[in-house]
Coordinates of C-alpha atoms and ligand atoms in Angstrom, one line a residue:
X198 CA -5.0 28.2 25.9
X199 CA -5.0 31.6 26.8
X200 CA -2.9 34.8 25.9
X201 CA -1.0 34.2 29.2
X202 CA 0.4 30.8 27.7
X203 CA 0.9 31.9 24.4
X204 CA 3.1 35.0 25.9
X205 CA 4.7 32.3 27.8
X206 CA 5.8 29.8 25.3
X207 CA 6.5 32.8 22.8
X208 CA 9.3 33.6 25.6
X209 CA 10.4 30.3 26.1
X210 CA 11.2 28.7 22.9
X211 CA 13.4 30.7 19.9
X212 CA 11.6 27.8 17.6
X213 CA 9.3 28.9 14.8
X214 CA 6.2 29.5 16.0
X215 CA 2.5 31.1 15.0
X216 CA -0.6 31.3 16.5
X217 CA -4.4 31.0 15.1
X218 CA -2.9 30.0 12.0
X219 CA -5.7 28.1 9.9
X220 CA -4.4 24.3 9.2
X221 CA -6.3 24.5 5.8
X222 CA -2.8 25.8 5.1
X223 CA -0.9 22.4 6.4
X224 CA -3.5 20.0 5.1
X225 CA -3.5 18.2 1.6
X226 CA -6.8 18.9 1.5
X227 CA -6.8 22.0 2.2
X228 CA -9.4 22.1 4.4
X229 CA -9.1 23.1 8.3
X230 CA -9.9 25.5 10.7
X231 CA -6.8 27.5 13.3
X232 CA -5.0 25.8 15.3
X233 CA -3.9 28.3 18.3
X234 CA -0.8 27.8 18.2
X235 CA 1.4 25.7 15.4
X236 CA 4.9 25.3 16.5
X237 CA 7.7 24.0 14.4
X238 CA 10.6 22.9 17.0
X239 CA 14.0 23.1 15.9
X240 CA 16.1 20.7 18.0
X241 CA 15.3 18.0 20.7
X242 CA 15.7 20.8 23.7
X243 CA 13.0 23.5 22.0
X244 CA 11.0 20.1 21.7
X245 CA 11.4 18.9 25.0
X246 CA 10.8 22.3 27.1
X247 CA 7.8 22.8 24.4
X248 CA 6.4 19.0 25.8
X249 CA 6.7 19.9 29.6
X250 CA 4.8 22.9 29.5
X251 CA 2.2 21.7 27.5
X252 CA 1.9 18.6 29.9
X253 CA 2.1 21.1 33.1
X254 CA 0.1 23.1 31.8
X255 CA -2.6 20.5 30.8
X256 CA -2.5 22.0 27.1
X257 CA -3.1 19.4 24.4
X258 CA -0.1 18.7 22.1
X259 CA -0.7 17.6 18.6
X260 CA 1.3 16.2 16.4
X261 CA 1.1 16.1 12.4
X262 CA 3.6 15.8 9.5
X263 CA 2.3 17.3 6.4
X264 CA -1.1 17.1 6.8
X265 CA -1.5 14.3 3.6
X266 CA -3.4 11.6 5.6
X267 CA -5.7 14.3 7.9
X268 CA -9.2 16.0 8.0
X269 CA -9.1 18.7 10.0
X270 CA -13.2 20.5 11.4
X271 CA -13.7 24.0 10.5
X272 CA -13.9 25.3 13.9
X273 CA -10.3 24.2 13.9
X274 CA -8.2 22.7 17.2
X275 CA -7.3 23.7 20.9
X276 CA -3.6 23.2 21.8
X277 CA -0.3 23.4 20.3
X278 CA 0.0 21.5 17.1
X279 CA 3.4 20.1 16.7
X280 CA 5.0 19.6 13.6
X281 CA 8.9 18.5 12.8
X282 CA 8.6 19.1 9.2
X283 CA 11.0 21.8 8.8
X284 CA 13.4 21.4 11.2
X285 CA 14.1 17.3 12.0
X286 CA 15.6 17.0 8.6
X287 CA 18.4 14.6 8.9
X288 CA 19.1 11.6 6.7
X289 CA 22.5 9.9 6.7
X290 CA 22.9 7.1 5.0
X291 CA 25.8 5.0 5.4
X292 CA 26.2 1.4 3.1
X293 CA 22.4 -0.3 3.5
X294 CA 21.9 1.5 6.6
X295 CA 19.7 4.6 6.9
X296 CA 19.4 7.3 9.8
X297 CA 16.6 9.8 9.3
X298 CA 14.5 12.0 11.6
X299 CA 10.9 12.5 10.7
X300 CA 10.4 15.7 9.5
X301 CA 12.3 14.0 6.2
X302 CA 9.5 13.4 3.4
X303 CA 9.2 10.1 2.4
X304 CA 9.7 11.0 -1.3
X305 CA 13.0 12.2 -0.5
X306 CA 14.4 9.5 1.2
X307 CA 13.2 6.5 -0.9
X308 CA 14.8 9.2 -4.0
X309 CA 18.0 8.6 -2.2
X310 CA 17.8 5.1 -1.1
X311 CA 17.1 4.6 -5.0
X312 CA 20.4 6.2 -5.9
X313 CA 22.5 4.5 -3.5
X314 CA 20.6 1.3 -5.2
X315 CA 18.8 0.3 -1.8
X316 CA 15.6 -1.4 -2.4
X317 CA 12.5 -2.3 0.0
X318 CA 11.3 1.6 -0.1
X319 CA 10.8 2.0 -4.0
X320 CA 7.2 1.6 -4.4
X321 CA 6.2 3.9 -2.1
X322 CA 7.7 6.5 -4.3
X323 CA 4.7 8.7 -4.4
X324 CA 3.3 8.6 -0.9
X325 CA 3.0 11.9 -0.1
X326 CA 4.1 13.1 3.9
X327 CA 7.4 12.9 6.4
X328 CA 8.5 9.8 7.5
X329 CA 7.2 10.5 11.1
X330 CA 3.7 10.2 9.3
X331 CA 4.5 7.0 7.2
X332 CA 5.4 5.3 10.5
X333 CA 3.2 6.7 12.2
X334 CA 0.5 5.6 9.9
X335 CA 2.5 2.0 9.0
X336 CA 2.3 3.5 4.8
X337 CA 2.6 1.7 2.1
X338 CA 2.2 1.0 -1.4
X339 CA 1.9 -1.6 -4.1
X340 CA 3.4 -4.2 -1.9
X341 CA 6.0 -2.5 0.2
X342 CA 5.0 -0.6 3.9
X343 CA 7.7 1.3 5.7
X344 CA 7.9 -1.1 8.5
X345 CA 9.0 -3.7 6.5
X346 CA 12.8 -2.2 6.7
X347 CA 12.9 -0.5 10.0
X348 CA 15.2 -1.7 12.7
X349 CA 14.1 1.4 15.5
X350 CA 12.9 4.9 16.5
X351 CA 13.8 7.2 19.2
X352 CA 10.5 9.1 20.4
X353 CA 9.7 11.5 23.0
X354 CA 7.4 11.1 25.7
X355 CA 5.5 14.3 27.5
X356 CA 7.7 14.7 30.0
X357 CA 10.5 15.2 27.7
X358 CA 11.6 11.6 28.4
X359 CA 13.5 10.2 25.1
X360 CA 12.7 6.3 24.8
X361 CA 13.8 3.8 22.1
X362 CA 11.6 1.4 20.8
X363 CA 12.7 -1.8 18.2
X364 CA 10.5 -2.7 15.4
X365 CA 9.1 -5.8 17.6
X366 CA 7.8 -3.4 20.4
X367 CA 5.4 -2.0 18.1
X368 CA 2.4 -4.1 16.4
X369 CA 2.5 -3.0 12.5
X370 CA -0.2 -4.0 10.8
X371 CA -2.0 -2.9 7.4
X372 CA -2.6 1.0 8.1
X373 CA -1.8 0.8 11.5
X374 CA 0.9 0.8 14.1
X375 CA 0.3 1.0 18.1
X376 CA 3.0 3.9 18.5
X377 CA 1.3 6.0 21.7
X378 CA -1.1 9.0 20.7
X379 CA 1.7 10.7 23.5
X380 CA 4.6 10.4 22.3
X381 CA 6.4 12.3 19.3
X382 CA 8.2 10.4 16.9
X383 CA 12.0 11.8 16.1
X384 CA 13.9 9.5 14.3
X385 CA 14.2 5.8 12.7
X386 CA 17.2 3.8 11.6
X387 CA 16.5 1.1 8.7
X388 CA 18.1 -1.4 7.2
X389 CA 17.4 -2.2 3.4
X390 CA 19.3 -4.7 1.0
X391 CA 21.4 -3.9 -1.9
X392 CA 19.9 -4.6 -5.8
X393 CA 20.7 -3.7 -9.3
X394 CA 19.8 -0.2 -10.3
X395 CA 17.5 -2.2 -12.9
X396 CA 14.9 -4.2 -10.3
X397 CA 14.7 -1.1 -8.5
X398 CA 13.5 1.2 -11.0
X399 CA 11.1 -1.7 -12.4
X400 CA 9.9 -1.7 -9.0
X401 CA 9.6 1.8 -9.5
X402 CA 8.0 2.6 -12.3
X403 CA 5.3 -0.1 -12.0
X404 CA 4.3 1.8 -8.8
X405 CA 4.0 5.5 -10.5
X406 CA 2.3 4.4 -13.3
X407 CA -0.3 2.1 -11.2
X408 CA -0.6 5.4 -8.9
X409 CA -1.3 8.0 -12.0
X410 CA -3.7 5.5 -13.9
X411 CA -5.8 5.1 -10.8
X412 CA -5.5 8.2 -8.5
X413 CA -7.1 11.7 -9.1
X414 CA -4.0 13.6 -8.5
X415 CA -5.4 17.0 -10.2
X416 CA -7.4 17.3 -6.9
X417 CA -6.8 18.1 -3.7
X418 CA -7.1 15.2 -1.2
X419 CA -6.0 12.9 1.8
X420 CA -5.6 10.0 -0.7
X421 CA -7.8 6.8 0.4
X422 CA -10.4 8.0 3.3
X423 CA -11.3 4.6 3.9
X424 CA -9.3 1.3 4.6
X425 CA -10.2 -1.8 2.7
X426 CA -12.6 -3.4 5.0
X427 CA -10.7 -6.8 3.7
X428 CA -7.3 -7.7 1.2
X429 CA -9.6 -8.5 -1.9
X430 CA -12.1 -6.2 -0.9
X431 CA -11.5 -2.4 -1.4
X432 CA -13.4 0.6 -0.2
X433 CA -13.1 2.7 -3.2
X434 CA -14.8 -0.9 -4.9
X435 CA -17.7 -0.7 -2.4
X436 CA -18.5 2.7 -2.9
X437 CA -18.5 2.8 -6.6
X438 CA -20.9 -0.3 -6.5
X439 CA -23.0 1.5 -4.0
X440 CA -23.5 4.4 -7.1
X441 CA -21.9 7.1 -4.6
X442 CA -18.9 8.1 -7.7
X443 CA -19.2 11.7 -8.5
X444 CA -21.7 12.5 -5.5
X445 CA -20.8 16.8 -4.3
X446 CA -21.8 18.3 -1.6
X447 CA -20.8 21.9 -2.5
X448 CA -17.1 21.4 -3.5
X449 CA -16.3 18.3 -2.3
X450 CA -17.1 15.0 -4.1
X451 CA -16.4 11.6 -4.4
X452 CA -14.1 11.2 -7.2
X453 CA -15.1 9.8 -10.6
X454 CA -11.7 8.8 -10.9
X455 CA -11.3 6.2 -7.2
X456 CA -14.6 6.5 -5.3
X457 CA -12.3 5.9 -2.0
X458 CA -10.7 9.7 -3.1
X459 CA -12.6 12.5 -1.9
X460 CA -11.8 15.4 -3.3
X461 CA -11.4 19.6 -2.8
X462 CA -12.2 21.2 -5.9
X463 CA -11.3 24.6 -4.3
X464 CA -14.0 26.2 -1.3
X465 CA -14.8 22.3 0.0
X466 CA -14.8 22.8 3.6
X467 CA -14.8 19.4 6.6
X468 CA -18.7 19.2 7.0
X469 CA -18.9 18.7 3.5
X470 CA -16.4 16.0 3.7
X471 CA -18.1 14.7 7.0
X472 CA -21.3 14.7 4.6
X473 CA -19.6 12.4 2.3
X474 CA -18.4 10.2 4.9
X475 CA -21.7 9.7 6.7
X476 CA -23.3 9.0 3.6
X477 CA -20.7 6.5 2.0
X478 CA -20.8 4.7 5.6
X479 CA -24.5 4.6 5.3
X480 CA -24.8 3.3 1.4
X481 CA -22.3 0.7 1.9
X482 CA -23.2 -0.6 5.4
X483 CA -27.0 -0.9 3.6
X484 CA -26.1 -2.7 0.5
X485 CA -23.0 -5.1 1.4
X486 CA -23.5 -4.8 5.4
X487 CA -19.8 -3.7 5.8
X488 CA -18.7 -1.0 8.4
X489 CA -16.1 0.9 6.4
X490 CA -13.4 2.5 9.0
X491 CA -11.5 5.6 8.0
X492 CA -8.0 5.6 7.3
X493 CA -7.8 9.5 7.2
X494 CA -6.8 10.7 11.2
X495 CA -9.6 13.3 12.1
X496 CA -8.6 15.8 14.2
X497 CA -10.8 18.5 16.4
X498 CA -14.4 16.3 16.0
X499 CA -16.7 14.3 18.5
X500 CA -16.3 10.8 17.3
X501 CA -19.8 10.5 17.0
X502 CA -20.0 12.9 13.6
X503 CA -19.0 10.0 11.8
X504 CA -21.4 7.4 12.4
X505 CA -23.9 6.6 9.5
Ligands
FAD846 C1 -2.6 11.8 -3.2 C2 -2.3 11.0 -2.0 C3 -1.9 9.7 -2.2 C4 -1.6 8.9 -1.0 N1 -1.2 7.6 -1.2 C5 -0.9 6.8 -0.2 C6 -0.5 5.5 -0.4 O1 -0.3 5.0 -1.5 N2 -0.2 4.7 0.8 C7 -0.3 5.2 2.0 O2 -0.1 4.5 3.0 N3 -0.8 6.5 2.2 C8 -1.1 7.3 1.2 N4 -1.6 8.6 1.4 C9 -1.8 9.1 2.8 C10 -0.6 9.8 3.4 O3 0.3 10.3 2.4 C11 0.2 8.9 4.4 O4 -0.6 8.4 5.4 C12 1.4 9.7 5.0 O5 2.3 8.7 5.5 C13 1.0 10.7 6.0 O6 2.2 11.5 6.3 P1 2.1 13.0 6.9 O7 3.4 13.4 7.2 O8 1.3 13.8 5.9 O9 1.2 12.7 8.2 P2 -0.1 13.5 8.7 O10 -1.2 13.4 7.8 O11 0.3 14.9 9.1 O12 -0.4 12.7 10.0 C14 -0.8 11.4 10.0 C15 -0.8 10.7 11.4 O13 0.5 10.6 11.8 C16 0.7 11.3 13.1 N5 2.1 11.8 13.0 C17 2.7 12.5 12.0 N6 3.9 12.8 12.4 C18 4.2 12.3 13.6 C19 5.3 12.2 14.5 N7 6.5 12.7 14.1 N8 5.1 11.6 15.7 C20 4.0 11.0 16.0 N9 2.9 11.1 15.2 C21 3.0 11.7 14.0 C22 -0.4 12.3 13.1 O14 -0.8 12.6 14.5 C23 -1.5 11.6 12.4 O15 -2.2 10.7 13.3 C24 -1.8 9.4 0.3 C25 -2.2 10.7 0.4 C26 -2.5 11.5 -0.7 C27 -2.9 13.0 -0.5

């Protein structure tokens, strides 16, 4: 992009927007290099005029939530990154049915499905992120995903086309849904069921604790950077049998705590984390002959930096 289009898009849109701003800022990790422009749309119109010129233009658009589930390199990304976290923050709720755009944080909304004693969203209580990322990424926690619940979402294509799509038009699976890299997620309507405050908060607190006793929460992180290559087989098992727990490289390390947590203890920058990966893929692919696939998006890398 070049100052020409920044000048232009700075004209067109009265959004929120900044440019070369590093995403170490936007990441859980806190790792990541500028992006070259970072713009925070603030209705459907900003986003739409914001998706055609970037189209026109041939300027990559990418989207995020809040960064929880990304690694970003250090030499940081081309385009406009997109994010509706501060602006697409609408959540109605009206008997067991539930409106919300995505820049809503999941945390908040299961909080206030809890209080109007809705259950199927409780124990994900402490996933971090918006609820464009959760569906985006199919979340989920100790039994529950966020797909289990949803009736539809409204998205937006490139061309500033806005298209409906029910839960059956999109393939859910553990970790993974097949929404198009191309298309911005806006807003989901759920349905949940009604329950006494009681099962809910069991539900509940059986889910925080679970998520304290295991996870490294001191430390900055993307949460599990690997998905379990199989249901009773876990990454964070492999690479603990594999002897990688407490491996650094510079900052970053393989927590002692869940060896599929990799963690920022403060300057930790992406190669180190790609160091980490390479070398967890390596171990485990030697001594069990599994191919562990990342569950972490990575964003501004050649693909190949990840093989073992
Ligand atoms: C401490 C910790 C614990 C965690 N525990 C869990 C857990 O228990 N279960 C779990 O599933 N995950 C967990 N995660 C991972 C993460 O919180 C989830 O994946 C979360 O849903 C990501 O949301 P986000 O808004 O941060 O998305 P981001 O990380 O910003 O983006 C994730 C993906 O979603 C896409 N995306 C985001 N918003 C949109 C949108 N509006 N439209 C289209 N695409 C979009 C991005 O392009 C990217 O591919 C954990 C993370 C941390 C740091």
């Amino acid at each position: 992009m070049n100052q020409k289009q920044k000048k232009e898009i700075s004209n067109m849109l009265s959004s929120n927007i900044v440019f070369d701003e590093p995403l170490s800022k936007y990441t859980t990790f806190g790792i990541g290099g500028p992006a070259q422009c970072m713009v925070y749309p603030k209705n459907r119109n900003e986003l739409s005029i914001l998706l055609k010129y970037a189209n026109k233009n041939k300027i990559p658009a990418i989207f995020i939530g809040s960064g929880s589930n990304l690694l970003v390199a250090d030499e940081g990304i081309n385009g406009i990154v997109i994010t509706l976290i501060k602006s697409f923050n609408k959540l109605e709720i009206k008997g067991c049915h539930i409106y919300a755009e995505t820049g809503v944080m999941l945390g908040h909304m299961v909080k206030h499905c809890i209080k109007q004693k809705l259950t199927g969203l409780e124990t994900m209580i402490g996933v971090p992120g918006t609820l464009g990322g959760a569906l985006m990424m199919n979340a989920g926690a100790f039994g529950g995903e966020i797909s289990n619940c949803l009736k539809n979402v409204d998205v937006m294509t490139l061309t500033g086309e806005i298209k409906q799509y029910s839960v059956k038009d999109i393939d859910f699976h553990y970790r993974h849904s097949s929404f198009k890299k191309d298309e911005i997620i806006m807003s989901a309507n759920f349905v949940l069921k009604k329950a006494t405050k009681q099962e809910i908060m069991n539900k509940r607190a059986k889910a925080s604790a679970g998520r304290k006793e295991t996870q490294p929460l001191r430390f900055r992180s993307a949460g599990s950077l690997f998905k379990n290559p199989k249901k009773d087989v876990a990454a964070g098992y492999l690479i603990d049998k594999a002897g990688l727990k407490g491996t650094h490289r510079g900052d970053a390390e393989i927590s002692e705590k869940h060896a599929n947590f990799f963690v920022n203890h403060g300057k930790a920058n992406a190669e180190d984390i790609v160091f980490l990966i390479r070398l967890a893929r390596k171990t485990v692919e030697k001594k069990f002959g599994i191919n562990l696939e990342l569950e972490v998006k990575t964003l501004g890398f050649k693909p190949e930096i990840f093989e073992s």
